[in-house]
Short mmCIF file of C-alpha atoms in Angstrom, two decimals:
data_model
loop_
_atom_site.label_atom_id
_atom_site.label_comp_id
_atom_site.label_asym_id
_atom_site.label_seq_id
_atom_site.Cartn_x
_atom_site.Cartn_y
_atom_site.Cartn_z
CA MET A 1 -87.41 71.86 1.55
CA GLN A 2 -86.64 68.09 1.30
CA SER A 3 -87.15 68.03 -2.48
CA ASP A 4 -85.08 71.26 -2.80
CA ILE A 5 -82.10 69.04 -1.02
CA LEU A 6 -82.64 66.14 -3.13
CA ILE A 7 -82.37 68.35 -6.31
CA ILE A 8 -79.16 69.81 -5.10
CA ARG A 9 -77.45 66.64 -4.35
CA MET A 10 -78.55 65.03 -7.79
CA LYS A 11 -76.95 68.33 -9.17
CA LYS A 12 -73.89 67.68 -7.24
CA ILE A 13 -74.10 63.86 -8.51
CA HIS A 14 -74.67 65.10 -11.93
CA LEU A 15 -71.57 67.25 -12.25
CA LEU A 16 -69.49 64.91 -10.48
CA PHE A 17 -70.58 62.22 -13.30
CA LEU A 18 -69.59 64.61 -15.96
CA PHE A 19 -66.42 65.37 -14.13
CA PHE A 20 -65.42 61.67 -14.85
CA LEU A 21 -66.36 61.39 -17.68
CA SER A 22 -64.27 64.26 -18.93
CA VAL A 23 -60.91 62.34 -17.15
CA PRO A 24 -59.53 59.44 -19.33
CA PHE A 25 -60.35 56.13 -17.49
CA PHE A 26 -56.99 54.95 -17.45
CA LEU A 27 -56.14 57.50 -14.83
CA ILE A 28 -58.73 56.77 -12.76
CA ALA A 29 -57.61 53.10 -12.70
CA GLN A 30 -53.96 54.21 -12.10
CA ASN A 31 -54.98 56.23 -8.69
CA THR A 32 -56.97 53.32 -7.82
CA VAL A 33 -54.47 50.51 -7.86
CA ASP A 34 -51.83 52.85 -6.31
CA LYS A 35 -53.06 52.64 -3.24
CA ASP A 36 -51.03 49.87 -0.86
CA ASN A 37 -54.13 49.70 2.09
CA GLN A 38 -56.21 48.68 -0.61
CA ASN A 39 -54.75 45.53 -1.81
CA SER A 40 -56.60 42.72 0.50
CA PHE A 41 -53.93 39.45 -0.80
CA ILE A 42 -50.86 41.42 -0.94
CA ASN A 43 -48.86 39.86 1.84
CA GLU A 44 -45.55 40.93 2.95
CA LEU A 45 -43.32 42.15 0.00
CA PRO A 46 -40.22 40.11 -1.03
CA GLU A 47 -37.19 42.21 -0.40
CA GLY A 48 -36.30 42.90 -3.66
CA MET A 49 -39.69 45.38 -3.74
CA LYS A 50 -38.69 46.86 -0.62
CA GLU A 51 -35.67 48.56 -2.39
CA ASN A 52 -35.41 52.08 -2.02
CA THR A 53 -34.78 53.28 -6.02
CA ASP A 54 -33.02 56.49 -4.72
CA SER A 55 -30.51 54.18 -3.00
CA LEU A 56 -30.32 52.19 -5.91
CA LEU A 57 -29.34 54.48 -7.92
CA LYS A 58 -26.59 55.94 -5.79
CA ALA A 59 -24.74 52.72 -7.15
CA TRP A 60 -21.20 53.36 -8.85
CA ASN A 61 -23.04 51.28 -11.92
CA ALA A 62 -25.85 53.56 -12.50
CA GLN A 63 -24.21 56.97 -11.82
CA GLN A 64 -21.31 55.77 -14.54
CA TYR A 65 -24.39 53.85 -16.93
CA PHE A 66 -27.37 55.02 -16.36
CA ILE A 67 -29.62 57.24 -18.43
CA LEU A 68 -33.19 57.72 -17.82
CA ASP A 69 -35.20 57.98 -21.36
CA THR A 70 -37.51 61.30 -20.83
CA VAL A 71 -38.62 61.69 -24.30
CA SER A 72 -41.84 59.71 -23.91
CA GLN A 73 -44.65 62.17 -22.71
CA LEU A 74 -46.34 58.85 -21.67
CA ALA A 75 -43.98 57.95 -18.87
CA ASN A 76 -46.09 58.16 -15.91
CA ILE A 77 -49.00 57.21 -17.66
CA ASN A 78 -50.42 53.47 -16.93
CA PRO A 79 -52.79 52.63 -19.12
CA TYR A 80 -55.89 50.41 -18.37
CA PHE A 81 -56.31 46.92 -19.59
CA GLU A 82 -58.82 44.22 -18.72
CA LYS A 83 -57.90 41.17 -16.70
CA ALA A 84 -58.34 39.03 -19.95
CA VAL A 85 -55.24 40.88 -21.77
CA TYR A 86 -53.28 39.98 -18.61
CA GLU A 87 -54.21 36.51 -19.06
CA ASP A 88 -53.77 36.25 -22.32
CA ARG A 89 -50.12 38.03 -22.36
CA LEU A 90 -49.01 35.60 -19.24
CA LYS A 91 -49.79 32.76 -21.68
CA ARG A 92 -47.67 34.10 -24.49
CA ILE A 93 -44.62 34.25 -22.49
CA PRO A 94 -41.99 31.48 -22.75
CA CYS A 95 -41.81 29.70 -19.57
CA VAL A 96 -41.69 26.02 -18.68
CA MET A 97 -43.53 26.63 -15.62
CA ASN A 98 -47.00 27.79 -15.36
CA LEU A 99 -47.34 31.35 -14.99
CA THR A 100 -50.70 31.24 -13.22
CA TYR A 101 -52.97 34.49 -13.46
CA ASN A 102 -56.01 35.33 -10.59
CA ASP A 103 -56.41 38.42 -8.54
CA ILE A 104 -53.20 37.72 -6.24
CA VAL A 105 -50.93 37.81 -9.24
CA GLN A 106 -52.88 41.25 -10.33
CA GLN A 107 -52.13 42.87 -7.78
CA TYR A 108 -48.73 42.26 -7.28
CA ILE A 109 -48.74 43.38 -11.18
CA ASP A 110 -49.95 46.51 -10.09
CA GLN A 111 -47.36 47.38 -7.63
CA TYR A 112 -44.72 46.90 -10.17
CA THR A 113 -46.71 48.62 -13.27
CA ASN A 114 -47.72 51.59 -10.51
CA ARG A 115 -45.74 52.22 -7.17
CA LEU A 116 -42.57 50.73 -8.17
CA ARG A 117 -42.20 52.06 -11.64
CA ARG A 118 -39.29 53.86 -11.54
CA SER A 119 -37.61 50.69 -9.68
CA VAL A 120 -38.52 48.71 -12.69
CA SER A 121 -36.81 51.49 -14.80
CA PHE A 122 -33.53 50.73 -12.84
CA ILE A 123 -34.04 47.12 -12.86
CA LEU A 124 -34.44 46.97 -16.63
CA GLY A 125 -31.31 49.10 -16.83
CA ALA A 126 -29.37 46.62 -14.41
CA ALA A 127 -30.30 43.79 -16.20
CA ASN A 128 -27.81 44.80 -18.94
CA PHE A 129 -25.13 43.99 -16.51
CA TYR A 130 -26.29 40.60 -14.61
CA VAL A 131 -28.58 38.98 -17.13
CA PRO A 132 -26.01 37.64 -19.40
CA ILE A 133 -24.06 36.11 -16.43
CA MET A 134 -27.04 34.64 -14.86
CA GLU A 135 -28.38 32.88 -18.08
CA GLU A 136 -24.85 31.22 -18.42
CA ALA A 137 -25.79 29.87 -15.06
CA MET A 138 -28.84 28.15 -15.85
CA LEU A 139 -27.90 26.49 -18.92
CA PHE A 140 -24.83 25.20 -17.34
CA TYR A 141 -26.98 23.44 -15.04
CA GLY A 142 -30.11 23.01 -17.51
CA ILE A 143 -32.75 25.10 -15.41
CA PRO A 144 -35.33 27.02 -17.32
CA VAL A 145 -33.87 30.52 -17.72
CA GLU A 146 -36.82 32.63 -16.62
CA LEU A 147 -35.65 31.51 -12.99
CA LYS A 148 -33.24 34.86 -13.37
CA ASN A 149 -36.33 37.29 -12.66
CA LEU A 150 -36.05 35.20 -8.93
CA SER A 151 -33.28 38.07 -8.24
CA VAL A 152 -35.54 41.02 -9.34
CA ILE A 153 -37.80 39.95 -6.92
CA GLU A 154 -34.71 38.84 -4.35
CA SER A 155 -32.86 42.18 -4.76
CA ALA A 156 -33.70 44.10 -7.72
CA PHE A 157 -30.55 43.51 -9.41
CA ASN A 158 -28.50 44.81 -6.64
CA PRO A 159 -25.45 42.98 -5.91
CA THR A 160 -24.41 44.30 -2.54
CA ALA A 161 -28.11 44.34 -0.83
CA ARG A 162 -28.84 42.86 2.43
CA SER A 163 -32.04 41.67 4.19
CA ARG A 164 -32.90 42.51 7.34
CA VAL A 165 -32.46 38.89 8.39
CA GLY A 166 -29.05 38.63 6.94
CA ALA A 167 -29.30 37.68 3.59
CA VAL A 168 -26.83 39.18 1.00
CA GLY A 169 -26.45 39.63 -2.47
CA LEU A 170 -27.96 39.27 -5.76
CA TRP A 171 -29.54 36.30 -4.81
CA GLN A 172 -29.87 36.86 -0.52
CA PHE A 173 -28.22 34.02 0.32
CA MET A 174 -28.31 33.42 3.71
CA PRO A 175 -24.50 32.33 5.51
CA ARG A 176 -25.78 28.61 6.02
CA THR A 177 -27.00 27.97 2.61
CA ALA A 178 -23.92 29.89 0.86
CA VAL A 179 -21.17 28.40 2.30
CA ARG A 180 -22.85 25.02 1.47
CA TYR A 181 -22.72 25.68 -2.22
CA GLY A 182 -18.89 26.85 -1.72
CA LEU A 183 -19.36 30.53 -1.10
CA GLN A 184 -16.81 31.78 0.85
CA ILE A 185 -17.58 34.61 3.87
CA ASN A 186 -15.30 36.07 5.95
CA SER A 187 -14.54 39.44 7.19
CA LEU A 188 -12.83 39.98 3.84
CA VAL A 189 -14.30 38.30 1.32
CA ASP A 190 -18.44 38.06 0.71
CA ASP A 191 -18.69 36.03 -2.75
CA ARG A 192 -22.46 36.24 -2.30
CA CYS A 193 -22.00 39.60 -3.55
CA ASP A 194 -20.00 38.09 -6.55
CA PRO A 195 -22.52 37.92 -9.23
CA ILE A 196 -20.79 35.25 -11.28
CA LYS A 197 -20.29 32.92 -8.08
CA SER A 198 -23.48 33.41 -6.74
CA SER A 199 -24.99 32.74 -9.89
CA TYR A 200 -23.87 29.87 -10.14
CA ALA A 201 -24.62 28.77 -6.99
CA ALA A 202 -28.08 29.82 -7.17
CA ALA A 203 -28.15 27.98 -10.07
CA ARG A 204 -27.06 24.94 -8.66
CA TYR A 205 -29.20 25.14 -5.35
CA LEU A 206 -32.35 25.66 -7.69
CA LYS A 207 -31.49 22.41 -9.93
CA ASP A 208 -31.08 20.52 -6.09
CA LEU A 209 -34.54 21.80 -4.96
CA TYR A 210 -36.17 20.62 -8.36
CA ASP A 211 -34.82 17.20 -7.63
CA ILE A 212 -36.80 17.27 -4.38
CA PHE A 213 -40.02 18.53 -5.54
CA GLY A 214 -40.21 18.10 -9.09
CA ASP A 215 -42.22 20.98 -9.70
CA TRP A 216 -41.08 24.29 -10.78
CA THR A 217 -43.61 26.88 -8.48
CA LEU A 218 -43.07 24.72 -5.44
CA VAL A 219 -39.05 25.22 -6.24
CA ILE A 220 -39.47 28.86 -6.11
CA ALA A 221 -41.39 29.00 -2.95
CA ALA A 222 -38.60 26.61 -1.56
CA TYR A 223 -36.03 29.02 -2.73
CA ASN A 224 -37.82 31.67 -0.59
CA CYS A 225 -39.09 29.39 2.77
CA GLY A 226 -36.88 26.44 2.66
CA PRO A 227 -37.90 23.04 1.38
CA ASN A 228 -38.84 22.24 5.14
CA ASN A 229 -41.35 24.66 5.03
CA ILE A 230 -42.54 23.44 2.03
CA ASN A 231 -42.74 19.71 2.91
CA LYS A 232 -45.00 21.08 6.23
CA ALA A 233 -47.59 22.94 3.93
CA ILE A 234 -47.86 19.61 1.62
CA HIS A 235 -48.15 17.69 4.98
CA ARG A 236 -50.85 19.97 6.13
CA SER A 237 -52.66 20.24 3.32
CA GLY A 238 -53.00 16.17 3.15
CA GLY A 239 -50.25 15.55 0.53
CA GLU A 240 -51.26 18.12 -1.93
CA LYS A 241 -48.43 19.29 -4.01
CA ASP A 242 -49.86 22.21 -6.30
CA PHE A 243 -48.85 25.50 -5.07
CA TRP A 244 -51.82 27.13 -4.84
CA ARG A 245 -53.43 23.88 -2.99
CA ILE A 246 -51.03 24.32 -0.13
CA TYR A 247 -51.17 28.10 -0.16
CA PRO A 248 -52.68 28.56 2.68
CA TYR A 249 -50.40 26.51 4.86
CA LEU A 250 -47.52 28.55 3.68
CA PRO A 251 -45.67 31.54 5.38
CA ALA A 252 -46.90 34.87 4.51
CA GLU A 253 -44.10 36.30 2.74
CA THR A 254 -43.64 32.87 0.68
CA ARG A 255 -47.79 33.40 0.06
CA GLY A 256 -46.76 36.32 -2.06
CA TYR A 257 -43.36 35.22 -3.13
CA VAL A 258 -44.53 33.08 -5.95
CA PRO A 259 -47.32 35.78 -7.46
CA ALA A 260 -44.65 38.17 -6.98
CA PHE A 261 -42.22 36.04 -9.26
CA ILE A 262 -45.30 35.66 -11.98
CA ALA A 263 -45.56 39.82 -11.56
CA ALA A 264 -42.08 40.17 -12.63
CA ASN A 265 -41.96 37.83 -15.52
CA TYR A 266 -45.03 39.99 -16.79
CA VAL A 267 -43.51 43.32 -16.15
CA MET A 268 -39.37 42.46 -17.53
CA ASN A 269 -41.88 41.15 -20.88
CA TYR A 270 -44.90 43.91 -21.04
CA TYR A 271 -43.22 47.15 -19.59
CA GLY A 272 -43.26 48.47 -22.74
CA GLU A 273 -47.15 48.37 -22.53
CA HIS A 274 -46.99 50.30 -19.34
CA ASN A 275 -45.03 52.85 -20.42
CA ILE A 276 -42.74 52.50 -18.21
CA GLN A 277 -39.19 53.71 -19.61
CA PRO A 278 -35.82 51.78 -18.86
CA PHE A 279 -32.45 53.31 -17.73
CA ARG A 280 -30.25 53.21 -21.14
CA ALA A 281 -27.05 51.52 -20.32
CA ARG A 282 -24.11 52.87 -21.61
CA PHE A 283 -21.63 50.49 -21.30
CA SER A 284 -18.15 50.34 -20.46
CA SER A 285 -15.06 48.33 -21.87
CA THR A 286 -14.98 44.83 -21.79
CA THR A 287 -13.90 43.06 -18.80
CA ASP A 288 -11.61 40.69 -17.98
CA THR A 289 -10.60 38.42 -14.76
CA ILE A 290 -7.35 37.15 -13.43
CA HIS A 291 -6.09 35.34 -10.39
CA VAL A 292 -4.31 37.02 -7.94
CA ASN A 293 -2.50 34.90 -5.33
CA ARG A 294 -0.39 37.78 -3.25
CA ASP A 295 -2.46 40.57 -1.02
CA VAL A 296 -2.89 43.74 -3.32
CA ARG A 297 -5.11 46.85 -2.23
CA MET A 298 -7.12 48.63 -4.90
CA GLU A 299 -5.84 52.14 -3.89
CA GLN A 300 -2.56 50.35 -5.66
CA ILE A 301 -4.22 49.12 -8.43
CA ALA A 302 -6.17 52.20 -9.01
CA ALA A 303 -2.79 54.47 -8.85
CA VAL A 304 -0.34 52.34 -11.24
CA CYS A 305 -3.48 51.13 -13.82
CA GLN A 306 -4.59 54.73 -13.24
CA ILE A 307 -8.43 53.40 -12.65
CA ASP A 308 -10.97 55.11 -10.59
CA LEU A 309 -11.11 53.29 -7.31
CA GLN A 310 -14.92 53.14 -7.20
CA GLU A 311 -14.58 51.56 -10.60
CA ILE A 312 -12.73 48.73 -9.04
CA LYS A 313 -14.93 48.20 -5.76
CA ALA A 314 -18.11 48.19 -8.36
CA LEU A 315 -16.40 45.63 -10.38
CA ASN A 316 -15.47 43.37 -7.35
CA PRO A 317 -18.16 43.71 -4.67
CA GLN A 318 -17.25 40.39 -3.10
CA TYR A 319 -14.48 42.36 -1.43
CA GLN A 320 -15.23 43.52 2.40
CA THR A 321 -12.57 46.04 2.36
CA THR A 322 -9.63 47.19 -0.44
CA LEU A 323 -7.73 44.37 0.42
CA ILE A 324 -7.87 41.65 -1.95
CA PRO A 325 -6.50 38.60 -0.38
CA GLY A 326 -4.75 36.78 -2.77
CA TYR A 327 -1.96 35.49 -0.38
CA ARG A 328 -4.38 33.49 1.81
CA THR A 329 -6.01 32.00 -1.67
CA PRO A 330 -6.18 32.97 -5.02
CA CYS A 331 -8.33 35.52 -5.74
CA THR A 332 -10.51 36.45 -8.45
CA LEU A 333 -9.93 40.29 -9.96
CA ARG A 334 -11.93 41.99 -12.39
CA LEU A 335 -11.28 45.10 -14.37
CA PRO A 336 -11.76 46.72 -18.03
CA GLN A 337 -9.67 44.88 -20.27
CA GLU A 338 -7.21 47.87 -21.15
CA GLN A 339 -6.40 48.10 -17.36
CA MET A 340 -6.39 44.68 -17.16
CA LEU A 341 -3.21 44.55 -19.48
CA LYS A 342 -1.52 47.54 -17.57
CA PHE A 343 -2.11 44.97 -14.39
CA ILE A 344 -0.68 42.23 -15.80
CA ASP A 345 2.54 44.18 -17.31
CA LEU A 346 2.92 46.10 -13.94
CA GLN A 347 2.42 43.81 -11.19
CA ASP A 348 5.83 44.31 -9.87
CA SER A 349 5.09 47.95 -9.65
CA ILE A 350 1.46 47.35 -8.09
CA TYR A 351 2.28 45.02 -5.49
CA ASN A 352 5.39 47.35 -4.45
CA TYR A 353 3.45 50.70 -4.67
CA GLY A 354 3.32 52.28 -1.41
CA VAL A 355 5.10 49.47 0.77
CA PRO A 356 7.45 50.13 2.99
CA PRO A 357 10.66 48.58 3.49
CA LEU A 358 10.56 45.61 5.43
CA ARG A 359 13.63 46.33 7.78
CA GLU A 360 13.11 43.02 9.83
CA GLU A 361 13.23 40.95 6.47
CA GLN A 362 16.48 43.52 5.48
CA THR A 363 17.88 42.50 8.80
CA ARG A 364 17.60 38.63 8.68
CA MET A 365 18.50 38.44 4.87
CA ARG A 366 22.15 40.62 5.85
CA PRO A 367 23.51 37.84 7.47
CA VAL A 368 22.82 35.02 4.94
CA VAL A 369 24.01 36.99 2.14
CA GLU A 370 27.37 37.88 4.28
CA VAL A 371 28.17 34.32 4.64
CA ALA A 372 27.32 32.72 1.65
CA PRO A 373 29.51 30.90 -0.65
CA GLN A 374 30.77 32.64 -3.31
CA LYS A 375 29.98 31.50 -7.14
CA SER A 376 30.77 32.87 -10.29
CA SER A 377 28.33 35.19 -11.93
CA SER A 378 28.29 32.49 -14.90
CA SER A 379 27.12 29.76 -12.33
CA ASN A 380 24.46 32.02 -10.54
CA ARG A 381 23.01 32.81 -13.63
CA ARG A 382 22.89 29.28 -14.49
CA SER A 383 21.33 28.01 -11.22
CA SER A 384 19.06 30.71 -10.74
CA ALA A 385 17.70 30.12 -14.71
CA LYS A 386 14.28 28.14 -14.69
CA THR A 387 12.19 26.70 -17.69
CA ILE A 388 8.92 25.15 -17.79
CA THR A 389 6.96 23.54 -20.75
CA ILE A 390 3.47 25.31 -21.46
CA ARG A 391 0.81 23.62 -21.11
CA SER A 392 -2.33 23.76 -22.91
CA GLY A 393 -4.93 26.73 -22.11
CA GLN A 394 -2.13 28.58 -20.20
CA THR A 395 -1.38 32.56 -21.09
CA LEU A 396 1.63 34.89 -20.27
CA GLY A 397 -0.36 36.63 -17.59
CA GLU A 398 -1.23 33.25 -15.76
CA ILE A 399 2.04 32.17 -16.23
CA ALA A 400 3.60 35.70 -14.73
CA ALA A 401 1.57 35.69 -11.91
CA ARG A 402 2.31 31.92 -10.68
CA TYR A 403 6.42 32.43 -11.18
CA HIS A 404 6.11 36.18 -9.39
CA THR A 405 7.19 37.99 -12.36
CA THR A 406 5.90 40.33 -15.19
CA VAL A 407 4.99 40.18 -19.04
CA ALA A 408 7.33 42.04 -19.85
CA LYS A 409 10.01 39.90 -18.40
CA LEU A 410 8.66 36.92 -19.63
CA ARG A 411 8.64 38.87 -23.05
CA ARG A 412 12.14 39.73 -22.57
CA LEU A 413 13.92 36.52 -21.48
CA ASN A 414 12.12 34.83 -24.01
CA GLY A 415 12.26 37.01 -27.30
CA LEU A 416 8.80 37.85 -27.24
CA LYS A 417 7.04 40.10 -29.28
CA GLY A 418 3.77 39.15 -28.37
CA ASN A 419 1.54 37.32 -26.26
CA ASN A 420 1.22 34.74 -28.05
CA ILE A 421 2.34 31.10 -26.83
CA ARG A 422 1.99 27.42 -27.50
CA ALA A 423 1.19 24.43 -25.61
CA GLY A 424 3.77 22.15 -25.38
CA LYS A 425 6.93 24.83 -26.18
CA LYS A 426 9.33 25.75 -23.29
CA LEU A 427 9.41 29.20 -21.54
CA ARG A 428 12.10 30.74 -19.38
CA VAL A 429 10.83 31.99 -16.17
CA ARG A 430 13.62 33.49 -14.41
#
């Protein structure tokens, strides 16, 4: 009887063995690494690795400009590679810091190439919008451009990302650090959501951290938990200044932060080898920026310039409401280039659009008008006329905004046919 049972069991094992031989090995490997609970090394995931892809795809940019490439028949298949292949690929990435390969890094790579495949597709599409800005900021401060991938693990390239502890934006600045690096935060404006301002602030912060530690791996760790925690870990380790030697003394999230950064660099370079299909980006028209020194609502701009309100919000994520509070301090406004020209030409109409008459101001001005001394019309024209000298770099749009007029009026006053002006020349502004 026992021998019969043994024979049956052997047959089942043999059939199971044949089944596994019939299944491609890379599919087995994918299924085994896809189970998060099997990761003994994975610490708390960084915020960017927790971002819900469905919520990311609801962003205006994603809806307008992202197209998922569904041509490949291998889009959901993650091939199996030996560990030596991963190690060799990391060594080939142009990088000033050491992208160490070990089992911990491998498990974060597995996260990106399996469970987070769709998020990586989004990130690769969003990179077209934000990476050029980040690289420009890194080069400006003379720091490694590969640090741009910190934003991958911080926010998954979502400029309005908010963490449970209050960090905000592409670079997940906490309020105190943001203010220290010149970012404005109030009920109307949060510069942490401004891709340009926050990227330059992040680059400057990273440079300051390098001045403290002199090691880019420690800089990355310090960006996550702060320099004080790094100094404590160095002290507890007996003065060690290598990340992997102070690893046991770091906060749980920071222990995973550097491996996640290495994994992010890997997947941003080798996503194709894992059959990850990027969202292809259909670029919008070129955008332009102007400084606004009066309060204006996005609804006014949308109505007069005939632009989608959601597009204005998406291009200016730093504003908490639809009010751009330029009267308090000059504020930046980013628009598609064609609509920016409309904004410059139609500023009076925009600022006055939908604004009710100011009765108190009218009442106050009436007696002033009644008692004002009468002058001849020619005298009035001479006294009200104003001429300036054009400075180097000034544009008609900037001058019009400064003197509360429009480009069209400046052209008419000075007999101009285009927007070209020359430094040193006189320009009548009223």
